[in-house]
Amino acid sequence: MNFKSLAVASLLAVSTTQAFAYDVVDRYKLIDDKLKTEEMLEPIGHDFFLDVGAALNKNAKTFVDDIKKANDFQGTSGAKILNAQTVLAKYDKTEQTVKLKVALGFPIFRFSIGDLKIQPNVRAFADAGANIGVRSETLTTQMVLDLINIDLPTDIKTQILANPITAGADILAPICPGLTDPAVKALCNANVGKYFYPTDLNAPDMLLFAKVDARAGLYNDYTYGEHFFGNWNLFVLSRTDIFQRVNADMIAKGTKIELPKEKNTEMTLTTDYRLGYKNDNYHVFASVEDLKLSKMKERKDGSKALSYGYDPLMRIHADAIYKYSAFSVNPFLGVHKRKGYGFADGMYVGADAGAHVWGDRIGLQLRGMLDKQYFTISPRMKLWLMQLEYSLKAPVKSMDGDVKLSAINSIDLRFFF
């Protein structure tokens, strides 16, 4: 099968859709991995570099402003709750995504072992991102646990799941008297008056997920002979996240959403590996990213388990490069997969077209890329020691399952020496 046939097959697969239940963490994984695909398409060279970037859903600022207004709304308790419910209903089935990133690094001397040529680099990356989904769904006892942002002992969780839901009532007050373990009972009593069932069990809730990653280590690019290439990275990953359900009552009371006092930060030794094959102007590779090797630091006692977890990212990618003097065209296709979204969700196909001079140090490039949810267009300008890239992900359909899609804007600025 030639490259053109593969592209057509990929487009047919991308057009298929499947309904799925909304999960704010899984949706963040999908969107974040799509953004990582764009990063992968602009690899960092064997340079000293500084890279900063940001991505933002086009409705995120308006959503945050509306929630803040609901926090500050003046009126009776009932009026405040009704206003907050109205605001959440306005955004039902939407999601808002934001991501910030910064990276820097420097090269180490190249060396060879026979036909194996290695280019080591020391690099550090940090990114912070969040996804907020709004959903109308009848509250269940399992969902009640998502309203509480501390780690609860099994005895308390069992009682919450066993007790009936009472609209507007304190969640923990009726549970504490029946607990027998003194330490568990003390924890329960200390949190009475903090967590309540919503007054309307069918009103939309806001599902908030946020994550902060930092990683640093050795990143090694390699080639073997004329045809094989890839990389092997070994780094320490520090990860902190938070997941919380926020109802209209909490917004009306002005409840602030912040990281718990006991953060669930964990540190792991992690690796990436890529193996590729090239022949003339064709390239193909398979890779695994964020593969946990061992735990180096456990989260603090009393903190909630990480919601994101450590599922690795798998990828297969192929491209071809055609050059005509200073001009080039680079069609590509691929698929990425991580636990939490379907195979078809990670398929993409696209092409770069550009013109570069002075050893690729000055140039302009335009990328078009299509996947199941978005058409992405990305112009990029490269000027000797820096490059600036803008990306717009425009939805190709109004709904993906039960999610109303909206455009995502991102920008990346990189300096290299």
JSON list of N, CA, C and O in Angstrom, two decimals, residues 172-191:
[
{"chain": "A", "resi": 172, "resn": "LEU", "atom": "N", "xyz": [-21.32, 14.71, 55.74]},
{"chain": "A", "resi": 172, "resn": "LEU", "atom": "CA", "xyz": [-20.62, 13.95, 56.77]},
{"chain": "A", "resi": 172, "resn": "LEU", "atom": "C", "xyz": [-21.31, 13.95, 58.14]},
{"chain": "A", "resi": 172, "resn": "LEU", "atom": "O", "xyz": [-21.07, 13.04, 58.94]},
{"chain": "A", "resi": 173, "resn": "ALA", "atom": "N", "xyz": [-22.14, 14.95, 58.42]},
{"chain": "A", "resi": 173, "resn": "ALA", "atom": "CA", "xyz": [-22.74, 15.08, 59.76]},
{"chain": "A", "resi": 173, "resn": "ALA", "atom": "C", "xyz": [-23.47, 13.82, 60.23]},
{"chain": "A", "resi": 173, "resn": "ALA", "atom": "O", "xyz": [-23.29, 13.40, 61.38]},
{"chain": "A", "resi": 174, "resn": "PRO", "atom": "N", "xyz": [-24.30, 13.18, 59.39]},
{"chain": "A", "resi": 174, "resn": "PRO", "atom": "CA", "xyz": [-25.00, 11.98, 59.88]},
{"chain": "A", "resi": 174, "resn": "PRO", "atom": "C", "xyz": [-24.12, 10.74, 59.97]},
{"chain": "A", "resi": 174, "resn": "PRO", "atom": "O", "xyz": [-24.53, 9.74, 60.55]},
{"chain": "A", "resi": 175, "resn": "ILE", "atom": "N", "xyz": [-22.91, 10.80, 59.44]},
{"chain": "A", "resi": 175, "resn": "ILE", "atom": "CA", "xyz": [-22.04, 9.63, 59.40]},
{"chain": "A", "resi": 175, "resn": "ILE", "atom": "C", "xyz": [-21.13, 9.55, 60.63]},
{"chain": "A", "resi": 175, "resn": "ILE", "atom": "O", "xyz": [-20.90, 8.47, 61.18]},
{"chain": "A", "resi": 176, "resn": "CYS", "atom": "N", "xyz": [-20.63, 10.69, 61.07]},
{"chain": "A", "resi": 176, "resn": "CYS", "atom": "CA", "xyz": [-19.62, 10.72, 62.13]},
{"chain": "A", "resi": 176, "resn": "CYS", "atom": "C", "xyz": [-20.03, 9.99, 63.42]},
{"chain": "A", "resi": 176, "resn": "CYS", "atom": "O", "xyz": [-19.22, 9.24, 63.99]},
{"chain": "A", "resi": 177, "resn": "PRO", "atom": "N", "xyz": [-21.25, 10.15, 63.93]},
{"chain": "A", "resi": 177, "resn": "PRO", "atom": "CA", "xyz": [-21.60, 9.51, 65.21]},
{"chain": "A", "resi": 177, "resn": "PRO", "atom": "C", "xyz": [-21.48, 7.98, 65.18]},
{"chain": "A", "resi": 177, "resn": "PRO", "atom": "O", "xyz": [-21.20, 7.37, 66.23]},
{"chain": "A", "resi": 178, "resn": "GLY", "atom": "N", "xyz": [-21.66, 7.34, 64.05]},
{"chain": "A", "resi": 178, "resn": "GLY", "atom": "CA", "xyz": [-21.64, 5.89, 63.99]},
{"chain": "A", "resi": 178, "resn": "GLY", "atom": "C", "xyz": [-20.26, 5.29, 63.77]},
{"chain": "A", "resi": 178, "resn": "GLY", "atom": "O", "xyz": [-20.11, 4.06, 63.73]},
{"chain": "A", "resi": 179, "resn": "LEU", "atom": "N", "xyz": [-19.21, 6.12, 63.63]},
{"chain": "A", "resi": 179, "resn": "LEU", "atom": "CA", "xyz": [-17.86, 5.61, 63.41]},
{"chain": "A", "resi": 179, "resn": "LEU", "atom": "C", "xyz": [-17.23, 5.18, 64.72]},
{"chain": "A", "resi": 179, "resn": "LEU", "atom": "O", "xyz": [-17.41, 5.82, 65.76]},
{"chain": "A", "resi": 180, "resn": "THR", "atom": "N", "xyz": [-16.47, 4.09, 64.68]},
{"chain": "A", "resi": 180, "resn": "THR", "atom": "CA", "xyz": [-15.88, 3.54, 65.91]},
{"chain": "A", "resi": 180, "resn": "THR", "atom": "C", "xyz": [-14.39, 3.85, 66.04]},
{"chain": "A", "resi": 180, "resn": "THR", "atom": "O", "xyz": [-13.89, 4.00, 67.17]},
{"chain": "A", "resi": 181, "resn": "ASP", "atom": "N", "xyz": [-13.67, 3.96, 64.94]},
{"chain": "A", "resi": 181, "resn": "ASP", "atom": "CA", "xyz": [-12.25, 4.26, 65.01]},
{"chain": "A", "resi": 181, "resn": "ASP", "atom": "C", "xyz": [-12.06, 5.72, 65.41]},
{"chain": "A", "resi": 181, "resn": "ASP", "atom": "O", "xyz": [-12.54, 6.63, 64.72]},
{"chain": "A", "resi": 182, "resn": "PRO", "atom": "N", "xyz": [-11.36, 5.99, 66.54]},
{"chain": "A", "resi": 182, "resn": "PRO", "atom": "CA", "xyz": [-11.20, 7.38, 67.02]},
{"chain": "A", "resi": 182, "resn": "PRO", "atom": "C", "xyz": [-10.57, 8.32, 66.00]},
{"chain": "A", "resi": 182, "resn": "PRO", "atom": "O", "xyz": [-11.01, 9.47, 65.85]},
{"chain": "A", "resi": 183, "resn": "ALA", "atom": "N", "xyz": [-9.53, 7.86, 65.29]},
{"chain": "A", "resi": 183, "resn": "ALA", "atom": "CA", "xyz": [-8.86, 8.73, 64.32]},
{"chain": "A", "resi": 183, "resn": "ALA", "atom": "C", "xyz": [-9.77, 9.05, 63.14]},
{"chain": "A", "resi": 183, "resn": "ALA", "atom": "O", "xyz": [-9.83, 10.19, 62.67]},
{"chain": "A", "resi": 184, "resn": "VAL", "atom": "N", "xyz": [-10.50, 8.04, 62.67]},
{"chain": "A", "resi": 184, "resn": "VAL", "atom": "CA", "xyz": [-11.43, 8.25, 61.56]},
{"chain": "A", "resi": 184, "resn": "VAL", "atom": "C", "xyz": [-12.56, 9.17, 61.98]},
{"chain": "A", "resi": 184, "resn": "VAL", "atom": "O", "xyz": [-12.98, 10.07, 61.24]},
{"chain": "A", "resi": 185, "resn": "LYS", "atom": "N", "xyz": [-13.06, 8.97, 63.19]},
{"chain": "A", "resi": 185, "resn": "LYS", "atom": "CA", "xyz": [-14.14, 9.81, 63.70]},
{"chain": "A", "resi": 185, "resn": "LYS", "atom": "C", "xyz": [-13.69, 11.26, 63.85]},
{"chain": "A", "resi": 185, "resn": "LYS", "atom": "O", "xyz": [-14.44, 12.19, 63.53]},
{"chain": "A", "resi": 186, "resn": "ALA", "atom": "N", "xyz": [-12.46, 11.45, 64.32]},
{"chain": "A", "resi": 186, "resn": "ALA", "atom": "CA", "xyz": [-11.94, 12.81, 64.46]},
{"chain": "A", "resi": 186, "resn": "ALA", "atom": "C", "xyz": [-11.82, 13.50, 63.11]},
{"chain": "A", "resi": 186, "resn": "ALA", "atom": "O", "xyz": [-12.14, 14.68, 62.97]},
{"chain": "A", "resi": 187, "resn": "LEU", "atom": "N", "xyz": [-11.35, 12.76, 62.07]},
{"chain": "A", "resi": 187, "resn": "LEU", "atom": "CA", "xyz": [-11.26, 13.33, 60.73]},
{"chain": "A", "resi": 187, "resn": "LEU", "atom": "C", "xyz": [-12.63, 13.70, 60.21]},
{"chain": "A", "resi": 187, "resn": "LEU", "atom": "O", "xyz": [-12.82, 14.76, 59.60]},
{"chain": "A", "resi": 188, "resn": "CYS", "atom": "N", "xyz": [-13.61, 12.83, 60.44]},
{"chain": "A", "resi": 188, "resn": "CYS", "atom": "CA", "xyz": [-14.98, 13.09, 59.99]},
{"chain": "A", "resi": 188, "resn": "CYS", "atom": "C", "xyz": [-15.53, 14.36, 60.64]},
{"chain": "A", "resi": 188, "resn": "CYS", "atom": "O", "xyz": [-16.04, 15.25, 59.96]},
{"chain": "A", "resi": 189, "resn": "ASN", "atom": "N", "xyz": [-15.40, 14.44, 61.97]},
{"chain": "A", "resi": 189, "resn": "ASN", "atom": "CA", "xyz": [-15.92, 15.61, 62.70]},
{"chain": "A", "resi": 189, "resn": "ASN", "atom": "C", "xyz": [-15.24, 16.91, 62.27]},
{"chain": "A", "resi": 189, "resn": "ASN", "atom": "O", "xyz": [-15.87, 17.97, 62.23]},
{"chain": "A", "resi": 190, "resn": "ALA", "atom": "N", "xyz": [-13.95, 16.82, 61.94]},
{"chain": "A", "resi": 190, "resn": "ALA", "atom": "CA", "xyz": [-13.20, 18.01, 61.54]},
{"chain": "A", "resi": 190, "resn": "ALA", "atom": "C", "xyz": [-13.69, 18.58, 60.22]},
{"chain": "A", "resi": 190, "resn": "ALA", "atom": "O", "xyz": [-13.44, 19.75, 59.90]},
{"chain": "A", "resi": 191, "resn": "ASN", "atom": "N", "xyz": [-14.40, 17.76, 59.42]},
{"chain": "A", "resi": 191, "resn": "ASN", "atom": "CA", "xyz": [-14.86, 18.20, 58.10]},
{"chain": "A", "resi": 191, "resn": "ASN", "atom": "C", "xyz": [-16.37, 18.38, 58.02]},
{"chain": "A", "resi": 191, "resn": "ASN", "atom": "O", "xyz": [-16.90, 18.63, 56.94]}
]
